[in-house]
CSV table of C-alpha atoms in Angstrom, one decimal:
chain,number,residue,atom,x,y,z
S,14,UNK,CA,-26.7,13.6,-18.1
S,15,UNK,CA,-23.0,12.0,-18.2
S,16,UNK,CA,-24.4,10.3,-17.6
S,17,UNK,CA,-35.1,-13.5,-2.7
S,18,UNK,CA,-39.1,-21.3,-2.8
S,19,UNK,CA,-36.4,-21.2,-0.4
S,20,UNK,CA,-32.7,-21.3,-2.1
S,21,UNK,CA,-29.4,-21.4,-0.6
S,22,UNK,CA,-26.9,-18.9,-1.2
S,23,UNK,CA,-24.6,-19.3,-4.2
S,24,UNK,CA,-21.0,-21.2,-2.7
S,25,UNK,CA,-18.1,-19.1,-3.5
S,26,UNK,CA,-16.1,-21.0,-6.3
S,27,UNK,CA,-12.0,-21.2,-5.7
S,28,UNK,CA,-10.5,-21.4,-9.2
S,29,UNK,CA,-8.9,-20.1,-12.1
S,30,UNK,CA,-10.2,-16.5,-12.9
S,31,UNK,CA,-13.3,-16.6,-15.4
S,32,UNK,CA,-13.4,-15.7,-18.8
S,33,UNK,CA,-14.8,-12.9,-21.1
S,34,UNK,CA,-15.8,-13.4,-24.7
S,35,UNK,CA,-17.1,-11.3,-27.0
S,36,UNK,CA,-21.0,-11.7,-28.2
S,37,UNK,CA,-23.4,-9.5,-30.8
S,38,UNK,CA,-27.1,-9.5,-30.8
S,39,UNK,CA,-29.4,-7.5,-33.0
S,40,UNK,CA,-33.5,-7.1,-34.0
S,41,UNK,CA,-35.0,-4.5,-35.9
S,42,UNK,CA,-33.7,-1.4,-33.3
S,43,UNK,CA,-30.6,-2.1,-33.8
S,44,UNK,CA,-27.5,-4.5,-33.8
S,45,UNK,CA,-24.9,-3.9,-29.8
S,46,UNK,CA,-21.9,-6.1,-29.0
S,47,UNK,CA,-21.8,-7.6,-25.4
S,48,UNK,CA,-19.2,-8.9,-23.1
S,49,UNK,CA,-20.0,-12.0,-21.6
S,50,UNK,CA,-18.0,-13.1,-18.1
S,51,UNK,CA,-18.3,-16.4,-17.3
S,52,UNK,CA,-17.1,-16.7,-13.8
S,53,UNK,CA,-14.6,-19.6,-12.5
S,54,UNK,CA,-16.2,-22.9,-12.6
S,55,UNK,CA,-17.0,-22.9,-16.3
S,56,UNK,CA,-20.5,-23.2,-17.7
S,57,UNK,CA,-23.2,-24.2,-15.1
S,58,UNK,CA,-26.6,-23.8,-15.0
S,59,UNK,CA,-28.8,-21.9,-12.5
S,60,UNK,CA,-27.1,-19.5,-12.4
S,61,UNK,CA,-27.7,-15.7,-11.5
S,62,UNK,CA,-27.3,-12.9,-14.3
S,63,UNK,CA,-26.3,-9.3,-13.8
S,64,UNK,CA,-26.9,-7.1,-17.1
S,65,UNK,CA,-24.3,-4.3,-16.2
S,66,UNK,CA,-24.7,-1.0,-18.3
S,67,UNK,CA,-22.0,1.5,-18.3
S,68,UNK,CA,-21.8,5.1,-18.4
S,69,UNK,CA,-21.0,7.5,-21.4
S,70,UNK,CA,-18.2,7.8,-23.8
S,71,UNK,CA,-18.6,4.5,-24.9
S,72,UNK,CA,-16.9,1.0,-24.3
S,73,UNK,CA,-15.7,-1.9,-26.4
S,74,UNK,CA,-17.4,-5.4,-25.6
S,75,UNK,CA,-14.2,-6.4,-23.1
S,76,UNK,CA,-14.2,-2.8,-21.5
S,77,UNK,CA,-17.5,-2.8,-20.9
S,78,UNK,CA,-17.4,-5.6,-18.5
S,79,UNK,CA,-14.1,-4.5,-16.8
S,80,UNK,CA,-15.9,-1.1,-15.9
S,81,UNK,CA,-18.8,-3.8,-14.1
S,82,UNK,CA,-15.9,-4.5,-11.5
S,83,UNK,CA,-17.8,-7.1,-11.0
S,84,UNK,CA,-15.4,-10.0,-12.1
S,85,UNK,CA,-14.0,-10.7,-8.9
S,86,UNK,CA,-16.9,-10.7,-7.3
S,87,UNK,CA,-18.1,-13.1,-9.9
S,88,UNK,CA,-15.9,-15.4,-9.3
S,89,UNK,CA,-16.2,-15.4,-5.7
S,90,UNK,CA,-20.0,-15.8,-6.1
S,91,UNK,CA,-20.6,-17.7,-8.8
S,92,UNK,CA,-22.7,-15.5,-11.4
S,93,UNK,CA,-22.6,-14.0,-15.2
S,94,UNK,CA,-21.4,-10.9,-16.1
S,95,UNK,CA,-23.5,-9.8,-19.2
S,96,UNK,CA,-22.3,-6.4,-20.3
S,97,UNK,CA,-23.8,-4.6,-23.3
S,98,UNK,CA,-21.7,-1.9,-24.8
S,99,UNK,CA,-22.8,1.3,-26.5
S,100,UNK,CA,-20.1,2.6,-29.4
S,101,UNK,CA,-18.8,5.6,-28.9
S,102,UNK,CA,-20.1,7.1,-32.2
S,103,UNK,CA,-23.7,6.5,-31.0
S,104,UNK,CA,-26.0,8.5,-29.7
S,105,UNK,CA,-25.0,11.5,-27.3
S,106,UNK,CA,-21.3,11.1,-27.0
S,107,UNK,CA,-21.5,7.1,-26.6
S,108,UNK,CA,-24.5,7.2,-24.1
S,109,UNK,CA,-27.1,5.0,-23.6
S,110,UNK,CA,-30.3,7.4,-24.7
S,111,UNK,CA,-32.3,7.0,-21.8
S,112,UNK,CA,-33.2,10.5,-22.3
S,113,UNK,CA,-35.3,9.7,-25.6
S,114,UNK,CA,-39.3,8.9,-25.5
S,115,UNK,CA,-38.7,6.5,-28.4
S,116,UNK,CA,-36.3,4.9,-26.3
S,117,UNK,CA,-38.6,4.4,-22.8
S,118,UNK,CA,-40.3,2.3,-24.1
S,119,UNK,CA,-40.6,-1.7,-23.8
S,120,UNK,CA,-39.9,-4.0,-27.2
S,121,UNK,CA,-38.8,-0.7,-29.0
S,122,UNK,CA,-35.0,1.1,-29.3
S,123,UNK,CA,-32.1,0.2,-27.0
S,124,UNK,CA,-34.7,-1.2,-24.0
S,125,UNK,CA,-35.6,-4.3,-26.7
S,126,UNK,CA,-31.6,-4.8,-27.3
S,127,UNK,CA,-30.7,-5.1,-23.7
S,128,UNK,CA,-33.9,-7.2,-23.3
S,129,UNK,CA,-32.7,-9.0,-26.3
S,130,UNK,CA,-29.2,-9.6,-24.7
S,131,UNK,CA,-30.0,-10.7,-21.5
S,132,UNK,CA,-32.8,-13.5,-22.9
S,133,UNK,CA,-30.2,-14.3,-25.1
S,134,UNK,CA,-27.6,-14.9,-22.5
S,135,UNK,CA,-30.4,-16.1,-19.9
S,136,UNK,CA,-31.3,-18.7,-22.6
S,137,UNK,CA,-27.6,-19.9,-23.6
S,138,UNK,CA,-26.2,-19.9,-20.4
S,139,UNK,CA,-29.3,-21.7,-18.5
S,140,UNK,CA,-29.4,-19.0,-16.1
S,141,UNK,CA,-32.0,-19.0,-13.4
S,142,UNK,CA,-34.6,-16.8,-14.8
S,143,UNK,CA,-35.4,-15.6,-10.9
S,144,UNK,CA,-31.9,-14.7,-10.8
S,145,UNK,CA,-31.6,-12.0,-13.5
S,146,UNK,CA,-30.9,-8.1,-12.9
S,147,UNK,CA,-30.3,-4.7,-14.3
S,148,UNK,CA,-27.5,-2.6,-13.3
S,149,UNK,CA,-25.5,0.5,-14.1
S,150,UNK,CA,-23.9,3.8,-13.6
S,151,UNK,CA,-24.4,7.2,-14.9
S,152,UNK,CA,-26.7,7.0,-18.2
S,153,UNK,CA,-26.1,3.2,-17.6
S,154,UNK,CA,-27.4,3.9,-14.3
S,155,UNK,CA,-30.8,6.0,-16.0
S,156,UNK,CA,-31.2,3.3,-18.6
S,157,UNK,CA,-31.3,0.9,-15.7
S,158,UNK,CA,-34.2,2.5,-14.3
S,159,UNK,CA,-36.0,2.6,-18.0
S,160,UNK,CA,-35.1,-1.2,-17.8
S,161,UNK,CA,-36.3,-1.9,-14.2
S,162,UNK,CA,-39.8,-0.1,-15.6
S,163,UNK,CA,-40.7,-1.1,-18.8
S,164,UNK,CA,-39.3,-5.4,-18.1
S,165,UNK,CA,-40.3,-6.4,-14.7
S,166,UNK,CA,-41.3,-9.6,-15.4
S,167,UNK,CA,-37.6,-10.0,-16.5
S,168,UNK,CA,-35.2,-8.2,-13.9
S,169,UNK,CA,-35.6,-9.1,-10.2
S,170,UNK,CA,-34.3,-6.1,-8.7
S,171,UNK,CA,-32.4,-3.4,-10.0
S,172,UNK,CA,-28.9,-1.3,-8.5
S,173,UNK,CA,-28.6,2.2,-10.4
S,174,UNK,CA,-25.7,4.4,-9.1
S,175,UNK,CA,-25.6,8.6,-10.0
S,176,UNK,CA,-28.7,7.5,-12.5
S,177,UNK,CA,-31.7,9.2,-13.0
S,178,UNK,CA,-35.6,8.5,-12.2
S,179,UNK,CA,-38.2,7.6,-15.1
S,180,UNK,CA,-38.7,8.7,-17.8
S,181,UNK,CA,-36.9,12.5,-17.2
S,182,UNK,CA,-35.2,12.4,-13.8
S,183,UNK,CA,-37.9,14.9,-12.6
S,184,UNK,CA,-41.1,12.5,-11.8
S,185,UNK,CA,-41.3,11.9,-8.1
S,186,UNK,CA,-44.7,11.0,-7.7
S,187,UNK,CA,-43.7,7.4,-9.2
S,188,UNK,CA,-46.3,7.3,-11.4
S,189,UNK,CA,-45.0,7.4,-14.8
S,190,UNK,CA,-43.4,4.4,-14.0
S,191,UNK,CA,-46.0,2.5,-12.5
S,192,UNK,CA,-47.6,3.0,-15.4
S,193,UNK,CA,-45.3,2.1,-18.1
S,194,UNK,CA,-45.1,-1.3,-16.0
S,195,UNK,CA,-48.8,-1.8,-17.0
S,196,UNK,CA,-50.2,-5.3,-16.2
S,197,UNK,CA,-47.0,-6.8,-15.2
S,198,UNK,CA,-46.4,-4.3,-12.2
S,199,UNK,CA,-45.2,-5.3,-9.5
S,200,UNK,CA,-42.9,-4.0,-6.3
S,201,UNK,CA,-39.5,-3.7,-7.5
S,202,UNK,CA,-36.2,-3.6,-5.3
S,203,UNK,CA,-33.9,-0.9,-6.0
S,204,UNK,CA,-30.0,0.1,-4.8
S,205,UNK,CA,-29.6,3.6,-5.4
S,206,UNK,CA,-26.3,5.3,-4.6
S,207,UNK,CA,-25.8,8.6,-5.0
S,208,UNK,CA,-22.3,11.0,-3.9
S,209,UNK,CA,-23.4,14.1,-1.9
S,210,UNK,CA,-20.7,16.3,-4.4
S,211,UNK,CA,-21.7,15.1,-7.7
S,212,UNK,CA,-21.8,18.2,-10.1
S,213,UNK,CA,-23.6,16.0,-12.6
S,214,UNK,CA,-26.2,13.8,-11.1
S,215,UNK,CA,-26.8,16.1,-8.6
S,216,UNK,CA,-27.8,15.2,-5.3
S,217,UNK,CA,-31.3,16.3,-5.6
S,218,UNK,CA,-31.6,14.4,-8.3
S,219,UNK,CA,-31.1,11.0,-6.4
S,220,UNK,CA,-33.7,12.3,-3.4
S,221,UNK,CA,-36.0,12.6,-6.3
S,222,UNK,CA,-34.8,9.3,-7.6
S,223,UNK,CA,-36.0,7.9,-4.4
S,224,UNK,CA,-39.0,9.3,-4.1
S,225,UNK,CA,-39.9,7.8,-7.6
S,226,UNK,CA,-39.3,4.1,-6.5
S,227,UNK,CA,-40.9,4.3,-3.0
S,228,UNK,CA,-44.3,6.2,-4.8
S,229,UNK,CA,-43.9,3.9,-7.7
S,230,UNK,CA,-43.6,0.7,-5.1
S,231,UNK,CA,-46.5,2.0,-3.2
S,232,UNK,CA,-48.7,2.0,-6.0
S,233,UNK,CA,-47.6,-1.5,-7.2
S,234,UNK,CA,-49.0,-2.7,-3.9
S,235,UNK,CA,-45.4,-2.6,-1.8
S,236,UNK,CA,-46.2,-1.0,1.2
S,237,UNK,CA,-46.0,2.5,2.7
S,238,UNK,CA,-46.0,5.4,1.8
S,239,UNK,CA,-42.9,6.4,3.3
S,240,UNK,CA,-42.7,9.0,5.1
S,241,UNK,CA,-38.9,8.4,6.0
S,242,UNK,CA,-36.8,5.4,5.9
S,243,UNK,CA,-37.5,2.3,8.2
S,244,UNK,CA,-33.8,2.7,9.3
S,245,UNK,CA,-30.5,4.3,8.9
S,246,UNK,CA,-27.2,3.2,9.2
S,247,UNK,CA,-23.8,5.2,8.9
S,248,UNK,CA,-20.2,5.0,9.0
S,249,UNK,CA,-17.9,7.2,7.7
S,250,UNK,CA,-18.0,6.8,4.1
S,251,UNK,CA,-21.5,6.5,3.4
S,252,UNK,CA,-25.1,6.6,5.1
S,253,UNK,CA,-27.5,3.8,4.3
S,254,UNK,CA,-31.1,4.2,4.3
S,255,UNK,CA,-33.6,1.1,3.7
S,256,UNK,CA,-37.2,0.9,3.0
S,257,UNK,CA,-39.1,-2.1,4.4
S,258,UNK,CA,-42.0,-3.8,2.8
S,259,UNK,CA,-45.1,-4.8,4.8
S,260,UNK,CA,-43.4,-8.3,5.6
S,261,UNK,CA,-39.9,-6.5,7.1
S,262,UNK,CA,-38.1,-7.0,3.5
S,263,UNK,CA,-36.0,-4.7,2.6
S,264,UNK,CA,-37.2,-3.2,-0.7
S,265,UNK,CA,-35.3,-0.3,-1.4
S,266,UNK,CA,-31.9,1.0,0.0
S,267,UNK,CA,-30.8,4.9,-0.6
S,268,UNK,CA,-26.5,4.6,-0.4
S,269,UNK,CA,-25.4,8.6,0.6
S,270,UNK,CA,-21.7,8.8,-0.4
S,271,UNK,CA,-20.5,11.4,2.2
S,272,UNK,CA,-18.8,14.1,0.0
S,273,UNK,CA,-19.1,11.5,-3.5
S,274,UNK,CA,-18.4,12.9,-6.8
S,275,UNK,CA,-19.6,11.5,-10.0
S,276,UNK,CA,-17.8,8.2,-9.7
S,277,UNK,CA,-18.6,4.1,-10.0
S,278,UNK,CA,-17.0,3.6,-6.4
S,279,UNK,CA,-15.1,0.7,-6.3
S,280,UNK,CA,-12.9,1.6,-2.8
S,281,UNK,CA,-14.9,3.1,0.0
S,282,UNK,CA,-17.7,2.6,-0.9
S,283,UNK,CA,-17.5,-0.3,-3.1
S,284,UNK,CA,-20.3,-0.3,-5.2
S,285,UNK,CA,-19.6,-3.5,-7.2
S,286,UNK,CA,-20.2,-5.5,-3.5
S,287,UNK,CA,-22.8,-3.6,-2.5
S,288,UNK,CA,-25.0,-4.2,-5.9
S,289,UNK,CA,-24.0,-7.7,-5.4
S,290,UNK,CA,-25.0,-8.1,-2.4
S,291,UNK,CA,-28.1,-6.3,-2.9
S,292,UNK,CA,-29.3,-8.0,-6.3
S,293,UNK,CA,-28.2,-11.6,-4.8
S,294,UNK,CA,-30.6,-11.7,-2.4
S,295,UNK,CA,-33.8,-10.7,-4.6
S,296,UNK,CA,-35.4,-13.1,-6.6
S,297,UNK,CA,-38.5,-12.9,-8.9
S,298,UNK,CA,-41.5,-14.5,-7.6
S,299,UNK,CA,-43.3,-14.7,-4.0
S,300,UNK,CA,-40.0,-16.4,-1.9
S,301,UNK,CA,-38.7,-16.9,1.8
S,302,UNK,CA,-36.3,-14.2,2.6
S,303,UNK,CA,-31.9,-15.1,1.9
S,304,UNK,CA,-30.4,-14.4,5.3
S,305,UNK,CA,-29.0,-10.8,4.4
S,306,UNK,CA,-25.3,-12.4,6.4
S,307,UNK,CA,-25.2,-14.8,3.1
S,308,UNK,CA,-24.1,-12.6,0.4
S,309,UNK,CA,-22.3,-9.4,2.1
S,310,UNK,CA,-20.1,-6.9,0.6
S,311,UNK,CA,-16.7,-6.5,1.4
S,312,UNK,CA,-16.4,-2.8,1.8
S,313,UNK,CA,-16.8,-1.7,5.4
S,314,UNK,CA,-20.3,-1.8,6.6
S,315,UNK,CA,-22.4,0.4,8.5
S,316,UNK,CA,-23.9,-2.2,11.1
S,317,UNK,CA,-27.3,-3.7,10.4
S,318,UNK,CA,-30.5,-4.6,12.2
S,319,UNK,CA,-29.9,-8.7,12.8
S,320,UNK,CA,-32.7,-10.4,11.0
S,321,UNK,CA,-32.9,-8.3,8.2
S,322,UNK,CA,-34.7,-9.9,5.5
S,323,UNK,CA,-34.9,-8.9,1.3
S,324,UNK,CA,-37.8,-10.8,-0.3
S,325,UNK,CA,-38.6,-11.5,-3.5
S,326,UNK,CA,-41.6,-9.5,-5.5
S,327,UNK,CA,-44.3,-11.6,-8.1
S,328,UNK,CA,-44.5,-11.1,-11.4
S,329,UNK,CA,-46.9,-12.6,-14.0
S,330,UNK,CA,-44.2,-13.8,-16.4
S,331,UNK,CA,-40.8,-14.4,-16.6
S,332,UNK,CA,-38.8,-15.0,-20.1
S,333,UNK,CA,-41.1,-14.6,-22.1
């Protein structure tokens, strides 16, 4: 495969662009360069961390975070940008290898280098370590599912976009990734977008990508089962589908990109806002709801319910 203790929302910051600096981290799986945006303001702590991953062919430290698109938004928001990047000589044409048993698991392969890189970062930067979450598109998008599985008591929520369920794309019962969560299982929010068209990570695919989260959420003790989302809203560019948790929070949110190819949309959709958005308003531990009107995306919206709440989910341990 080409693959929410109450807080208030961040305050946009109005200055200079940010900066991105090069980083490397390494254990015994391996050695990856990062890029590290720090977003206008300079150094603060408290603040949130999104690990971005990218999608195959590879990407230097700096290119890495420009394929985030998440700079701006950054900026705007006030969080850090921690990008790993895979060389292009590595693995399967420079993809993450998501694909690999050896490399599904937790504190083994690639899943302990990411982990490794956003402790790292977490630690350096004083980032809130409620605050932290996995992103990424295409085998980015499939390793952030592997991430969201085997660390939940590090990432918050998780936004994949034309990824692929645990461990193999194909498990829709959920249960091979409840289990690999073990003892630290917990409900986990999820952002999945998915284009209608893509001839890669097929459509069905991303149903089944779906299915996995709701069953695996269900079993972790987040509600349902679902039998179909709690609501849907459209517009012309995508559909949005959202899965409510016992308490109204939204959980997990299916975007349907009305004829979408395999592309990281950053126009109509936008997925850069929309996994902002999303991720912002989760946070790790039990946690009064952010008003979902305090963090919105910029692309155009399919109209919500008013009093929407995302909530956050507990886990036994944090950073660990």
């Amino acid at each position: 495969m080409a693959t929410p203790a109450a807080v208030a929302p961040v305050a946009p910051v109005a200055a200079a662009p940010g900066t991105v600096t090069r980083h490397s981290f390494g254990n015994n799986a391996g050695r990856r360069e990062y890029g590290l945006y720090q977003p206008a303001g300079g150094a603060r702590p408290g603040r949130p961390l999104i690990v971005f991953l990218h999608g195959c062919g590879g990407a230097s430290p700096e290119e890495a975070v420009r394929q985030s698109g998440l700079t701006t938004l950054a900026d705007q928001h006030g969080f850090l940008v921690a990008a790993p990047a895979q060389p292009s000589l590595t693995g399967f044409n420079g993809c993450w290898s998501w694909f690999l048993p050896w490399q599904q698991q937790r504190d083994a392969g690639e899943p302990s280098i990411i982990a490794g890189i956003t402790r790292e970062v977490a630690r350096q930067e004083q980032a809130d370590p409620a605050r932290i979450y996995v992103a990424g598109f295409s085998a980015g998008g499939a390793m952030s599912t592997v991430m969201a599985a085997t660390y939940p008591d590090l990432y918050a929520a998780v936004a994949t976009f034309a990824g692929c369920g645990y461990p193999t794309c194909v498990d829709g019962t959920g249960l091979l990734a409840r289990l690999r969560m073990g003892g630290l299982a917990r409900p986990m929010p999820v952002l999945l977008g998915q284009g209608e068209l893509d001839p890669i990570s097929v459509y069905p695919l991303g149903r089944l990508h779906l299915r996995q989260w709701l069953n695996a959420n269900t079993l972790a003790g987040g509600g349902g089962p679902w039998l179909g989302p709690d609501r849907v809203d459209r517009n012309q560019y995508f559909d949005r589908e959202t899965y409510l948790d016992p308490r109204g929070c939204a959980l997990v949110e299916f975007l349907t990109v009305h004829g979408g190819g395999h592309t990281y949309f950053t126009g109509l959709p936008d997925y850069p806002a929309e996994l902002t958005s999303f991720l912002l308003r989760q946070r790790l531990g039990a946690a009064p709801a952010v008003p979902a009107a305090s963090v919105a995306p910029t692309s155009p919206q399919p109209p919500r319910t008013a009093g929407e709440r995302h909530c956050g989910t507990t886990s036994p341990a944090l950073l660990g």
